[in-house]
Every structure is written in C-alpha cells, then in structure tokens.
Amino acid sequence: MVNLSIIYYSATGNVHAMAETAEREAGDWGADVRLRRAEELAPDAAIDSNEAWRANVEATKHIPTASLDDLEWADAILFGTPTRYGLPTAQLKQFIDTTGPLWQAGKLINKVVGAFTSSQTSHGGQESTIIALNNTFYHWGCIIVPLGYTDPMMFEAELGNPYGASHAGVNGPVGEKTRIEVALQVKRLLGVTDAYKKGAAQA
C-alpha cells in the first residue's frame, strides 16, 4: 500500500477539480489517499469580490485542512496550487512554512513528491510555479518525480507540460484533457513510489 497525501490550495475551483481527479485516480490505483486543502488566508472582502471564489470556499468546507501529520504519514505527496505571478500561492506557502520541525527531524527525507498547477493562460507561470515548489523539495531531501514526456499522449495539444499537470483557465473549466494529464501524473508518481518502497524494503 502506498500512502498519498494530496495537499492543495484552490481559489475559484480549477485546482480543486484537479485535486479531486488525483484523489479518484489514486484510489483506483490502490493507494490510501488523504485529500487536504491549505487554509484560506484571504479576507472575506477579497473572496466576496469573486463569485466563483466564494462558491469554491463554501463547496470545499468539508475537506480537512492540511496538517503536518499528513506529510509525515505519506509515502508520496502531490501538491497543487494556482500560480500567482509565477509562484505558488501564499496559502500553500504558509502551510509549507510550518514544516520546519519535520524537516529538522529528517522526517521528510525520501518522500516522493510532485506538483500540479493552474493559471489563467498557458504561459502564465505554470512551469516556474512548479519549479518554485521544487526548491522546497530539494531542502526536504525528497525524490522529485516530474510528469515528463512519459506517455505518447503528452505530445498532444494542451498536454505536454513535463513539469506537472497544468490547466489554463482561459480554456474554461477543467476538462477531459487536463484530467488525463492529472491521471498520468498520479500513476507515474505512485508507480515510482511503489518501486522505491519495495526496493528500500529489500535493501
């Protein structure tokens, strides 16, 4: 059994839709999955200024907020975030900034990790957002597993981001092609994690 934590932040719902897809695909694969959201930090005035943002906040209240236990428990971790000026959101970063005790205790070493993102446009900072998250994973001592061009479908239009599954909001809500990309990433992440766990057990 592979333990997978999916930890994400979503404002208007696109990253949430990707996270739900990841949860479903991981469950079908046979993983034990925890879906967790980063706590909202924005004031109500900002949230209420965007109808989709408020709707997503209300629709996802039932999802538990991420905790350090979710990281320690996991064999693999998949992070999701919208891009903000080419960087992860403050909400996800705030959670990451609480991980010092786990990092200092060496409890994040060799976790298998990946990331996915959404931006308004296809060149709106998707790659730099995932690379920025990778900087944290280097410090943790994780095993970073990119999506890569690991399936022929990755050469099709609207897929093809080897860094991690990505969605462009200008194309509308998360659709089938994005879900395919998420599914490919989840299967690769879990496959590598499974192989690593088996190899480590035999070492």
Short mmCIF file of C-alpha atoms in Angstrom, two decimals, residues 12 20 64 73 80 98 120 149 170 182-183:
data_model
loop_
_atom_site.label_atom_id
_atom_site.label_comp_id
_atom_site.label_asym_id
_atom_site.label_seq_id
_atom_site.Cartn_x
_atom_site.Cartn_y
_atom_site.Cartn_z
CA THR A 12 -12.03 29.52 -7.91
CA GLU A 20 -10.35 15.56 -6.88
CA PRO A 64 -9.98 18.84 6.13
CA TRP A 73 2.08 9.80 7.19
CA GLY A 80 -1.50 21.60 -6.17
CA THR A 98 5.19 25.39 9.13
CA GLN A 120 -5.22 31.94 -16.43
CA TYR A 149 7.06 13.00 -21.58
CA VAL A 170 -8.70 30.72 -20.45
CA VAL A 182 -3.54 14.52 -13.87
CA ALA A 183 -4.22 10.79 -14.19
#
